[in-house]
Amino acid sequence: MDYQALAQLLYPQVTDTPEMLEEKYPHRNVPEGAVITRMAPSPTGFVHLGNLVQGLTSERMAHQSGGVLFLRVEDTDAKREVPGAVEILIDTLKHYGICFDEGATVDGDSGDYGPYRQRQRAAIYHVYAKKLVSEGKAYPCFCTEEELSAMREKQEANKETTGYYGKYAIWRDRPLADIEAQLAAGNPWVLRFRSEGSIENQFKFDDLVKGKLTITENDVDNVLLKSDSIPTYHFAHAVDDHLMRTTHVVRGDEWLPSLPFHIQLFQALGFKLPKYVHIGPLMKMDGTSKRKLSKRKDPELALTYYKSEGFPVQAVYEYLMTILNSNFEDWRRANPDASAEDFKFSPKKLNPAGSLFDYAKLVDVSKNVISRMDAETVYQLLVSWAEEFDPDFAGKLKADPEFATKILAIGRGGKKPRKDLAVWKEAKPYMGFFYDDYLEAPVFDEKFDKAVIRSVLEKFLAVYDYADDSAAWFDKVKAITEEIGFTTDMKAYKADPDAFPGTVADVSTFIRQAVTGKVNSPDLYTVMQILGKERSLARIQKVMNQL
Ligand code: GLU
């Protein structure tokens, strides 16, 4: 067979050569050891936690090494494409601190290795298609859908592996005349790879996450270009990652079964194989067994979930770091104020079987992250969350930023900051009582006589002095406790509760409920300082009148 003639017959329009492309896309001028990697999503519009795991892993690997992170849009499947998906992806990842150095952008491309959208790269793929055909490494296949399904049925009936291989690869060595006749008839065709592999052969391969793998060679003549001349993922992966000078391919491990073919393809094309980082799926406990997080069952897979719940971006980021690199948590404890970027991330520490998603842990990390923020930052983030998800609350916060910031400053700073909030959604239940519109009427414990509660409030109103410090304030509460015959001796009370009608804790609770409407609140003295004398006392007065 004259492969040159076949190549010319199939791709008469291709005049560029691989050498020209090599020159156009030279090796990158980066320091030794720099990682060039990419995200290569299909523009489906759904951005999930798995995308973020992959983005974070590749971003850290690139930027930690002085390398490059780029975005390539894998839009070969036009049917799955959703308008605006590229923008959604770029914005979402940026929101989580993952920025690309080059690649597809909202308004076109940026960088010297483009185009970065696969549909615009058709001419490039055809250069390599022509090269493979001219070397006898690829050939056209004119099988119809019907022929292929008949073949599959036959293989299934014979209990054979299904696929286009060996004796089933019926277009592999057909004479040029047959091909010419099909082309002349205008019949559709795909370009297939001529596999020289055998499933009898195995070889070792090192994956940065999975470790040492034993791989069986591929013997299937897979499709490189579909009948519309658009490449399959496999062919585009080899051509693009070679020409874009990718050193590390970070991707989901659903691609692992295709790896033998990819290795073969890189060899056939004369390309240096990149390193592979195959990330396992996010798992979750379901009863006593683990399963993959599912789009259908688990709302927490979608990144929009974290936004609407009000998890700060930094919390999600740190949480993912925690589950990806088990030493991150200890590092964070030792370096509470360092930027997460100072942590030395390692893909080798990823769990090969996939990381376990644990909601309780996320909440815990988020509480820590929020507790370390200063009140101004919390205010800003809370307002921007509330503007989108609770505009009424946002209005209240923005009406008096100083007041809101004082509230949010309670228990902040110092060695053991309070950890009241895990998500912004919890802020209103936590601090809403500061705003008269959200204040609820107190429900006092029925075991106490209303007259006793009223008398506590009355006495408190009489002695309250805004200028008191917290110790003097509490002394007054204790004095009232004794006046009404309750005890301030909590030890004695615990030893024999029936001996006392109530304690200083009960007295504090009456006042707390009158001021805040709730049994639990941050430090009451501080709450009253922030509310101001007039508002605090008016609230107590009102409750008293209603008792
Ligand atoms: N478009 C592929 C996907 O979304 C990319 C895999 C890769 O990163 O190579 O799964």
Coordinates of C-alpha atoms and ligand atoms in Angstrom, one line a residue:
M1 CA 0.0 0.0 0.0
D2 CA 1.3 3.4 -0.9
Y3 CA 0.6 5.3 2.4
Q4 CA 1.8 8.6 1.0
A5 CA -0.8 8.4 -1.8
L6 CA -3.5 7.5 0.8
A7 CA -2.5 10.5 2.9
Q8 CA -2.7 12.8 0.0
L9 CA -6.0 11.3 -1.1
L10 CA -7.5 11.8 2.4
Y11 CA -6.0 15.2 3.2
P12 CA -5.2 17.0 0.0
Q13 CA -5.8 20.4 1.7
V14 CA -3.2 19.8 4.4
T15 CA 0.1 21.5 3.4
D16 CA 1.4 22.3 6.9
T17 CA 3.8 19.8 8.3
P18 CA 4.5 18.7 11.9
E19 CA 7.9 20.5 11.7
M20 CA 6.1 23.8 11.0
L21 CA 3.9 23.3 14.1
E22 CA 6.9 22.3 16.2
E23 CA 8.5 25.6 15.3
K24 CA 5.3 27.6 15.8
Y25 CA 4.9 26.2 19.3
P26 CA 8.4 25.9 20.7
H27 CA 9.4 24.5 24.0
R28 CA 8.5 26.9 26.8
N29 CA 11.1 28.9 28.3
V30 CA 10.5 28.0 32.0
P31 CA 12.9 27.0 34.8
E32 CA 14.0 23.4 35.2
G33 CA 11.3 21.4 37.0
A34 CA 8.5 23.9 36.2
V35 CA 5.1 22.2 35.7
I36 CA 3.1 23.1 32.7
T37 CA -0.4 21.9 33.1
R38 CA -4.0 22.7 32.2
M39 CA -7.6 22.3 32.9
A40 CA -9.4 20.9 29.9
P41 CA -13.1 20.9 30.6
S42 CA -15.9 20.3 28.3
P43 CA -18.2 23.3 28.4
T44 CA -21.3 21.7 29.9
G45 CA -22.0 24.5 32.4
F46 CA -22.0 22.4 35.5
V47 CA -19.0 23.1 37.7
H48 CA -18.6 20.7 40.6
L49 CA -16.3 20.0 43.5
G50 CA -14.4 17.5 41.4
N51 CA -13.5 20.2 38.9
L52 CA -12.3 22.3 41.8
V53 CA -10.2 19.4 43.1
Q54 CA -8.6 19.1 39.7
G55 CA -8.2 22.8 39.3
L56 CA -6.6 23.2 42.7
T57 CA -4.2 20.3 42.2
S58 CA -3.1 21.6 38.8
E59 CA -2.9 25.2 39.9
R60 CA -0.8 24.3 42.9
M61 CA 1.5 22.1 40.8
A62 CA 2.0 24.8 38.2
H63 CA 2.4 27.9 40.4
Q64 CA 4.4 26.2 43.1
S65 CA 7.0 25.2 40.6
G66 CA 7.1 28.5 38.6
G67 CA 5.2 26.9 35.8
V68 CA 2.1 27.7 33.8
L69 CA -1.6 26.8 34.2
F70 CA -3.7 27.2 31.1
L71 CA -7.3 26.6 30.1
R72 CA -8.2 24.6 27.1
V73 CA -11.9 24.2 26.2
E74 CA -12.7 20.7 24.9
D75 CA -15.7 21.6 22.8
T76 CA -15.6 18.8 20.3
D77 CA -19.0 17.5 21.4
A78 CA -21.2 20.4 20.3
K79 CA -24.3 18.6 21.5
R80 CA -23.3 18.8 25.2
E81 CA -22.3 22.5 25.0
V82 CA -24.2 25.0 27.0
P83 CA -23.9 28.7 26.0
G84 CA -22.0 30.7 28.6
A85 CA -20.4 27.6 30.0
V86 CA -16.8 28.9 29.5
E87 CA -17.6 32.1 31.4
I88 CA -19.3 30.2 34.2
L89 CA -16.2 28.0 34.5
I90 CA -13.7 30.8 34.5
D91 CA -15.7 32.9 36.9
T92 CA -16.3 30.0 39.3
L93 CA -12.7 28.9 39.4
K94 CA -11.5 32.5 39.8
H95 CA -14.0 32.9 42.7
Y96 CA -12.1 30.0 44.4
G97 CA -8.7 31.6 43.7
I98 CA -7.8 29.6 40.6
C99 CA -6.6 31.9 37.9
F100 CA -5.2 30.8 34.5
D101 CA -2.0 32.2 33.1
E102 CA -3.2 31.6 29.5
G103 CA -5.8 29.9 27.4
A104 CA -9.4 30.5 26.7
T105 CA -10.8 33.7 28.3
V106 CA -14.2 35.3 28.4
D107 CA -13.3 37.4 25.3
G108 CA -11.1 35.1 23.2
D109 CA -7.8 33.6 23.8
S110 CA -4.7 34.7 25.5
G111 CA -1.3 33.1 25.0
D112 CA 1.1 31.9 22.3
Y113 CA 0.0 28.2 22.2
G114 CA -3.6 28.6 21.0
P115 CA -6.2 28.4 19.7
Y116 CA -7.3 27.0 23.0
R117 CA -10.7 25.9 21.9
Q118 CA -10.6 22.5 20.1
R119 CA -13.1 23.2 17.4
Q120 CA -10.8 26.0 16.2
R121 CA -7.9 23.5 16.0
A122 CA -9.2 21.3 13.2
A123 CA -6.4 22.2 10.8
I124 CA -3.8 21.2 13.4
Y125 CA -5.3 17.8 14.0
H126 CA -5.4 17.1 10.3
V127 CA -1.6 17.7 10.0
Y128 CA -1.0 14.9 12.4
A129 CA -3.7 12.8 10.9
K130 CA -2.0 13.1 7.5
K131 CA 1.4 12.2 9.1
L132 CA 0.0 9.1 10.7
V133 CA -1.7 7.9 7.5
S134 CA 1.5 8.6 5.5
E135 CA 3.4 6.3 7.9
G136 CA 0.8 3.6 7.8
K137 CA -0.2 4.3 11.4
A138 CA -3.8 5.3 10.7
Y139 CA -6.4 4.4 8.1
P140 CA -9.9 5.3 7.1
C141 CA -12.7 3.0 8.1
F142 CA -16.0 3.1 6.3
C143 CA -18.0 0.8 8.6
T144 CA -21.6 1.9 9.0
E145 CA -23.3 2.0 12.4
E146 CA -25.2 -1.2 11.4
E147 CA -22.0 -3.1 10.6
L148 CA -20.5 -2.0 13.9
S149 CA -23.4 -3.1 15.9
A150 CA -23.7 -6.4 14.0
M151 CA -20.0 -6.9 14.8
R152 CA -20.6 -6.2 18.5
E153 CA -23.5 -8.6 18.7
K154 CA -21.4 -11.3 17.1
Q155 CA -18.6 -10.7 19.6
E156 CA -21.0 -10.8 22.5
A157 CA -22.5 -14.0 21.2
N158 CA -19.0 -15.5 20.9
K159 CA -18.2 -14.2 24.4
E160 CA -15.3 -12.2 22.9
T161 CA -14.1 -8.8 23.9
T162 CA -16.1 -6.2 21.9
G163 CA -14.4 -3.6 19.8
Y164 CA -12.6 -3.0 16.5
Y165 CA -9.5 -5.0 16.7
G166 CA -7.6 -8.0 15.2
K167 CA -9.7 -9.8 12.6
Y168 CA -12.6 -7.4 13.3
A169 CA -10.6 -4.4 12.1
I170 CA -11.9 -5.0 8.6
W171 CA -10.7 -1.7 7.0
R172 CA -7.2 -2.0 8.4
D173 CA -5.5 -3.4 5.3
R174 CA -8.0 -2.8 2.5
P175 CA -6.5 -1.9 -0.9
L176 CA -6.4 1.7 -2.0
A177 CA -9.0 1.0 -4.7
D178 CA -11.6 0.1 -2.1
I179 CA -11.0 3.3 -0.3
E180 CA -11.1 5.3 -3.5
A181 CA -14.4 3.7 -4.4
Q182 CA -16.0 4.6 -1.0
L183 CA -14.7 8.1 -1.2
A184 CA -16.0 8.5 -4.8
A185 CA -19.4 7.3 -3.5
G186 CA -19.3 10.0 -0.9
N187 CA -19.6 7.5 2.0
P188 CA -18.7 8.8 5.5
W189 CA -15.6 7.5 7.2
V190 CA -13.7 7.8 10.4
L191 CA -9.9 7.8 10.8
R192 CA -8.7 4.9 12.9
F193 CA -5.4 4.2 14.7
R194 CA -3.6 1.1 13.6
S195 CA -2.7 -0.5 16.9
E196 CA 0.4 -2.7 17.0
G197 CA -0.3 -3.6 20.6
S198 CA -1.3 -7.0 22.0
I199 CA -3.2 -7.8 25.2
E200 CA -0.6 -10.4 25.8
N201 CA 1.9 -7.7 26.7
Q202 CA 2.1 -5.7 29.9
F203 CA 4.4 -3.0 31.1
K204 CA 5.0 -0.9 34.2
F205 CA 3.9 2.7 34.4
D206 CA 4.2 5.3 37.1
D207 CA 1.3 7.6 37.8
L208 CA 1.9 10.5 40.3
V209 CA -1.2 9.6 42.3
K210 CA -1.9 6.0 41.5
G211 CA 1.8 5.0 41.9
K212 CA 3.2 2.0 40.0
L213 CA 0.7 0.5 37.6
T214 CA 0.8 -2.6 35.4
I215 CA -0.7 -1.8 32.1
T216 CA -1.9 -4.1 29.4
E217 CA -1.3 -2.9 25.9
N218 CA -4.1 -1.7 23.8
D219 CA -5.0 -3.7 20.7
V220 CA -8.1 -1.8 19.6
D221 CA -8.0 0.4 16.5
N222 CA -9.6 3.4 18.1
V223 CA -11.1 6.3 16.3
L224 CA -8.9 9.4 16.0
L225 CA -11.1 11.6 13.9
K226 CA -14.9 11.2 13.7
S227 CA -16.8 11.3 10.4
D228 CA -17.1 15.1 10.7
S229 CA -13.3 15.2 11.0
I230 CA -13.5 16.4 14.6
P231 CA -11.0 14.5 16.8
T232 CA -11.9 12.2 19.6
Y233 CA -10.7 13.1 23.1
H234 CA -7.8 10.8 22.7
F235 CA -6.3 12.3 19.6
A236 CA -6.9 15.8 20.7
H237 CA -5.3 15.1 24.1
A238 CA -2.1 13.8 22.4
V239 CA -1.9 16.6 19.8
D240 CA -2.9 19.4 22.1
D241 CA -0.9 18.5 25.2
H242 CA 2.1 18.0 23.0
L243 CA 1.9 21.3 21.1
M244 CA 0.9 23.2 24.3
R245 CA 4.0 21.7 25.9
T246 CA 2.1 20.2 28.8
T247 CA 4.5 18.4 31.2
H248 CA 1.8 17.0 33.6
V249 CA -1.7 15.9 32.7
V250 CA -3.9 16.2 35.8
R251 CA -7.3 14.6 35.2
G252 CA -10.0 12.3 36.6
D253 CA -9.2 8.6 36.9
E254 CA -12.1 7.8 34.6
W255 CA -9.5 8.3 31.9
L256 CA -7.2 5.5 33.3
P257 CA -8.6 2.8 31.0
S258 CA -7.7 4.9 28.0
L259 CA -4.1 5.4 29.2
P260 CA -2.7 2.4 27.3
F261 CA -4.0 3.9 24.1
H262 CA -2.7 7.4 24.9
I263 CA 0.7 6.0 25.6
Q264 CA 0.6 4.2 22.2
L265 CA -0.6 7.4 20.5
F266 CA 2.2 9.6 21.9
Q267 CA 4.7 7.0 20.8
A268 CA 3.3 6.7 17.3
L269 CA 3.3 10.5 16.9
G270 CA 6.8 10.7 18.2
F271 CA 5.8 12.9 21.2
K272 CA 7.4 12.8 24.6
L273 CA 4.9 11.4 27.1
P274 CA 3.8 13.8 29.8
K275 CA 3.6 12.8 33.4
Y276 CA 0.1 11.7 34.5
V277 CA -1.7 12.6 37.7
H278 CA -5.0 10.6 37.8
I279 CA -7.2 11.9 40.5
G280 CA -9.7 9.5 42.2
P281 CA -13.3 10.6 42.5
L282 CA -14.7 12.3 45.6
M283 CA -16.2 9.7 47.9
K284 CA -18.8 9.8 50.7
M285 CA -19.9 7.5 53.4
D286 CA -23.4 6.1 52.8
G287 CA -24.2 4.0 55.9
T288 CA -21.1 1.9 56.4
S289 CA -20.0 1.8 52.8
K290 CA -18.3 4.4 50.6
R291 CA -19.6 5.6 47.3
K292 CA -18.9 8.3 44.7
L293 CA -20.5 11.7 45.2
S294 CA -23.3 11.8 42.8
K295 CA -24.8 14.7 40.9
R296 CA -28.3 13.4 41.4
K297 CA -28.1 12.4 45.1
D298 CA -25.7 14.9 46.6
P299 CA -26.3 18.6 46.4
E300 CA -22.9 19.3 47.9
L301 CA -21.3 18.2 44.7
A302 CA -22.3 21.4 42.9
L303 CA -20.2 24.4 43.7
T304 CA -23.3 26.6 43.7
Y305 CA -24.3 24.8 46.9
Y306 CA -21.3 26.3 48.9
K307 CA -22.1 29.7 47.6
S308 CA -25.8 29.6 48.6
E309 CA -25.1 28.0 52.0
G310 CA -22.5 30.7 52.5
F311 CA -19.3 28.8 53.0
P312 CA -16.5 31.3 52.5
V313 CA -14.3 30.6 49.5
Q314 CA -11.3 30.2 51.7
A315 CA -13.0 27.6 53.8
V316 CA -13.9 25.4 50.8
Y317 CA -10.3 25.9 49.6
E318 CA -8.8 25.0 52.9
Y319 CA -11.1 22.1 53.3
L320 CA -10.1 20.6 50.0
M321 CA -6.5 21.1 50.9
T322 CA -7.2 19.2 54.1
I323 CA -8.7 16.2 52.3
L324 CA -6.1 16.2 49.5
N325 CA -3.0 16.5 51.6
S326 CA -3.3 14.9 55.0
N327 CA -0.4 17.0 56.4
F328 CA -2.2 20.3 55.6
E329 CA -4.1 20.3 58.9
D330 CA -1.0 20.0 61.0
W331 CA 0.7 22.7 58.9
R332 CA -2.3 25.0 59.4
R333 CA -2.3 24.5 63.1
A334 CA 1.4 25.4 63.2
N335 CA 0.9 28.3 60.8
P336 CA -2.5 29.8 61.6
D337 CA -1.9 33.1 59.9
A338 CA 0.1 32.0 56.9
S339 CA -1.4 32.1 53.4
A340 CA -2.5 28.6 52.2
E341 CA -0.2 29.1 49.2
D342 CA 2.8 28.8 51.5
F343 CA 1.9 25.2 52.1
K344 CA 3.9 22.7 50.0
F345 CA 1.2 20.8 48.1
S346 CA 2.1 17.4 46.8
P347 CA 0.0 15.4 44.3
K348 CA 1.7 12.3 45.7
K349 CA -0.2 12.6 48.9
L350 CA -3.6 12.4 47.2
N351 CA -5.5 9.2 48.1
P352 CA -5.3 7.0 45.0
A353 CA -8.8 5.6 45.7
G354 CA -10.3 9.1 45.9
S355 CA -10.7 11.5 48.8
L356 CA -13.5 11.1 51.3
F357 CA -15.9 14.1 51.5
D358 CA -16.9 14.7 55.1
Y359 CA -19.4 17.4 55.8
A360 CA -18.7 17.7 59.5
K361 CA -15.1 18.2 58.7
L362 CA -15.9 21.0 56.2
V363 CA -18.0 22.7 58.9
D364 CA -15.2 22.4 61.3
V365 CA -12.6 23.9 58.9
S366 CA -15.0 26.7 58.0
K367 CA -15.5 27.6 61.6
N368 CA -11.8 27.9 62.1
V369 CA -11.4 29.9 58.9
I370 CA -14.1 32.4 59.9
S371 CA -12.9 32.6 63.5
R372 CA -9.5 33.7 62.2
M373 CA -10.9 36.5 60.0
D374 CA -11.1 40.1 61.4
A375 CA -14.5 41.7 61.9
E376 CA -14.2 43.9 58.8
T377 CA -13.5 40.9 56.5
V378 CA -16.4 39.0 58.0
Y379 CA -18.7 42.0 57.5
Q380 CA -17.7 42.4 53.8
L381 CA -18.1 38.7 53.1
L382 CA -21.4 38.4 55.0
V383 CA -22.8 41.5 53.3
S384 CA -22.0 40.1 49.8
W385 CA -23.5 36.8 50.6
A386 CA -26.6 38.4 52.1
E387 CA -27.0 40.8 49.1
E388 CA -27.6 37.7 47.0
F389 CA -29.4 35.3 49.4
D390 CA -31.0 37.5 52.1
P391 CA -31.4 41.0 50.8
D392 CA -33.5 42.1 53.8
F393 CA -30.6 41.1 56.2
A394 CA -28.1 42.8 53.8
G395 CA -30.1 46.0 54.1
K396 CA -29.9 45.9 57.9
L397 CA -26.2 45.2 57.9
K398 CA -25.5 48.0 55.4
A399 CA -27.7 50.6 57.2
D400 CA -25.1 50.7 60.0
P401 CA -21.8 49.1 59.1
E402 CA -20.2 50.2 62.3
F403 CA -22.8 48.6 64.5
A404 CA -22.7 45.3 62.4
T405 CA -18.9 45.2 62.6
K406 CA -19.0 45.6 66.4
I407 CA -21.4 42.7 66.6
L408 CA -19.2 40.6 64.4
A409 CA -16.1 41.6 66.4
I410 CA -17.5 39.8 69.5
G411 CA -15.0 37.1 70.6
R412 CA -12.6 37.8 67.8
G413 CA -8.8 38.1 68.1
G414 CA -6.9 36.5 70.9
K415 CA -5.8 33.0 71.2
K416 CA -9.1 31.2 71.4
P417 CA -11.5 33.1 69.1
R418 CA -15.2 32.1 69.3
K419 CA -16.4 29.7 66.6
D420 CA -20.0 30.7 66.2
L421 CA -20.3 30.6 62.5
A422 CA -19.6 27.9 59.9
V423 CA -21.6 29.5 57.1
W424 CA -23.1 32.9 56.4
K425 CA -26.5 31.4 56.6
E426 CA -26.0 31.0 60.3
A427 CA -25.3 34.7 60.8
K428 CA -28.9 35.9 61.1
P429 CA -30.0 33.3 63.7
Y430 CA -26.8 34.1 65.6
M431 CA -26.9 37.9 65.6
G432 CA -30.4 38.8 64.2
F433 CA -31.6 39.8 67.7
F434 CA -29.5 42.9 67.6
Y435 CA -32.0 44.2 65.1
D436 CA -35.4 45.0 66.5
D437 CA -37.2 43.6 63.4
Y438 CA -35.7 40.2 64.0
L439 CA -36.0 40.2 67.8
E440 CA -38.2 37.4 69.1
A441 CA -40.4 37.5 72.2
P442 CA -38.7 35.5 75.0
V443 CA -40.2 32.3 76.2
F444 CA -39.3 31.9 79.9
D445 CA -38.9 28.6 81.7
E446 CA -42.3 27.9 83.2
K447 CA -40.8 26.6 86.4
F448 CA -40.1 30.2 87.4
D449 CA -42.8 32.4 88.7
K450 CA -43.4 35.4 86.4
A451 CA -43.4 37.7 89.4
V452 CA -39.8 36.6 90.2
I453 CA -38.7 37.2 86.7
R454 CA -40.4 40.6 86.7
S455 CA -38.7 41.5 89.9
V456 CA -35.3 40.5 88.6
L457 CA -35.8 42.7 85.6
E458 CA -37.1 45.6 87.7
K459 CA -34.1 45.5 90.0
F460 CA -31.7 45.2 87.1
L461 CA -33.2 48.3 85.4
A462 CA -32.7 50.2 88.6
V463 CA -29.0 49.4 89.0
Y464 CA -27.8 49.1 85.4
D465 CA -25.0 51.6 84.6
Y466 CA -23.7 51.6 81.1
A467 CA -20.3 52.8 82.4
D468 CA -19.8 49.7 84.5
D469 CA -17.1 47.3 83.4
S470 CA -18.0 43.7 83.0
A471 CA -16.9 42.7 86.6
A472 CA -19.0 45.5 88.1
W473 CA -21.9 44.5 85.9
F474 CA -21.7 40.9 87.0
D475 CA -21.4 41.9 90.7
K476 CA -24.8 43.6 90.3
V477 CA -26.3 40.5 88.8
K478 CA -25.0 38.5 91.7
A479 CA -26.4 41.0 94.2
I480 CA -29.8 40.7 92.6
T481 CA -29.5 36.9 92.7
E482 CA -29.0 37.0 96.5
E483 CA -31.8 39.6 97.0
I484 CA -34.3 37.3 95.5
G485 CA -33.1 34.2 97.4
F486 CA -31.4 32.4 94.5
T487 CA -27.8 31.2 95.0
T488 CA -24.5 32.3 93.5
D489 CA -22.8 29.2 94.8
M490 CA -22.9 27.0 91.7
K491 CA -21.0 24.2 93.5
A492 CA -23.5 24.0 96.3
Y493 CA -26.3 24.1 93.8
K494 CA -24.9 21.2 91.8
A495 CA -24.5 19.2 95.0
D496 CA -28.2 19.7 96.0
P497 CA -30.3 21.4 93.4
D498 CA -33.5 21.1 95.3
A499 CA -32.2 23.2 98.1
F500 CA -32.4 26.4 96.0
P501 CA -35.1 28.0 94.0
G502 CA -32.6 29.1 91.4
T503 CA -29.1 30.3 90.7
V504 CA -27.2 33.2 89.3
A505 CA -27.3 31.4 85.9
D506 CA -31.1 31.6 85.9
V507 CA -31.0 35.3 86.8
S508 CA -28.6 36.0 84.0
T509 CA -30.8 34.0 81.6
F510 CA -33.9 36.1 82.6
I511 CA -31.9 39.2 81.7
R512 CA -30.5 37.7 78.6
Q513 CA -33.9 36.6 77.4
A514 CA -35.3 40.0 78.0
V515 CA -32.5 41.7 76.0
T516 CA -32.0 39.1 73.2
G517 CA -35.2 37.1 73.2
K518 CA -33.0 34.0 73.4
V519 CA -31.5 31.6 76.0
N520 CA -28.1 31.6 74.3
S521 CA -26.2 34.6 73.1
P522 CA -22.7 36.0 73.0
D523 CA -21.5 37.6 76.3
L524 CA -24.4 39.6 77.6
Y525 CA -22.4 42.4 79.0
T526 CA -20.8 43.0 75.6
V527 CA -24.2 42.6 73.8
M528 CA -25.6 45.4 76.0
Q529 CA -22.6 47.6 75.3
I530 CA -23.1 47.3 71.6
L531 CA -26.9 47.7 71.7
G532 CA -26.5 50.8 73.8
K533 CA -28.1 51.8 77.1
E534 CA -31.4 53.0 75.7
R535 CA -32.2 50.1 73.4
S536 CA -31.1 47.5 76.1
L537 CA -33.2 49.1 78.8
A538 CA -36.2 49.7 76.5
R539 CA -36.2 46.0 75.6
I540 CA -36.1 44.9 79.3
Q541 CA -38.9 47.4 80.1
K542 CA -41.1 46.1 77.3
V543 CA -40.7 42.4 78.4
M544 CA -41.4 43.4 82.0
N545 CA -44.6 45.2 81.0
Q546 CA -45.7 42.0 79.2
L547 CA -45.0 39.7 82.0
Ligands
GLU1 N1 -12.4 17.1 28.6 C1 -11.9 16.1 29.5 C2 -12.9 16.0 30.6 O1 -13.6 16.9 30.9 C3 -10.6 16.5 30.0 C4 -9.8 15.4 30.6 C5 -8.3 16.0 30.7 O2 -8.1 16.8 31.6 O3 -7.5 15.6 29.9 O4 -12.9 14.9 31.3

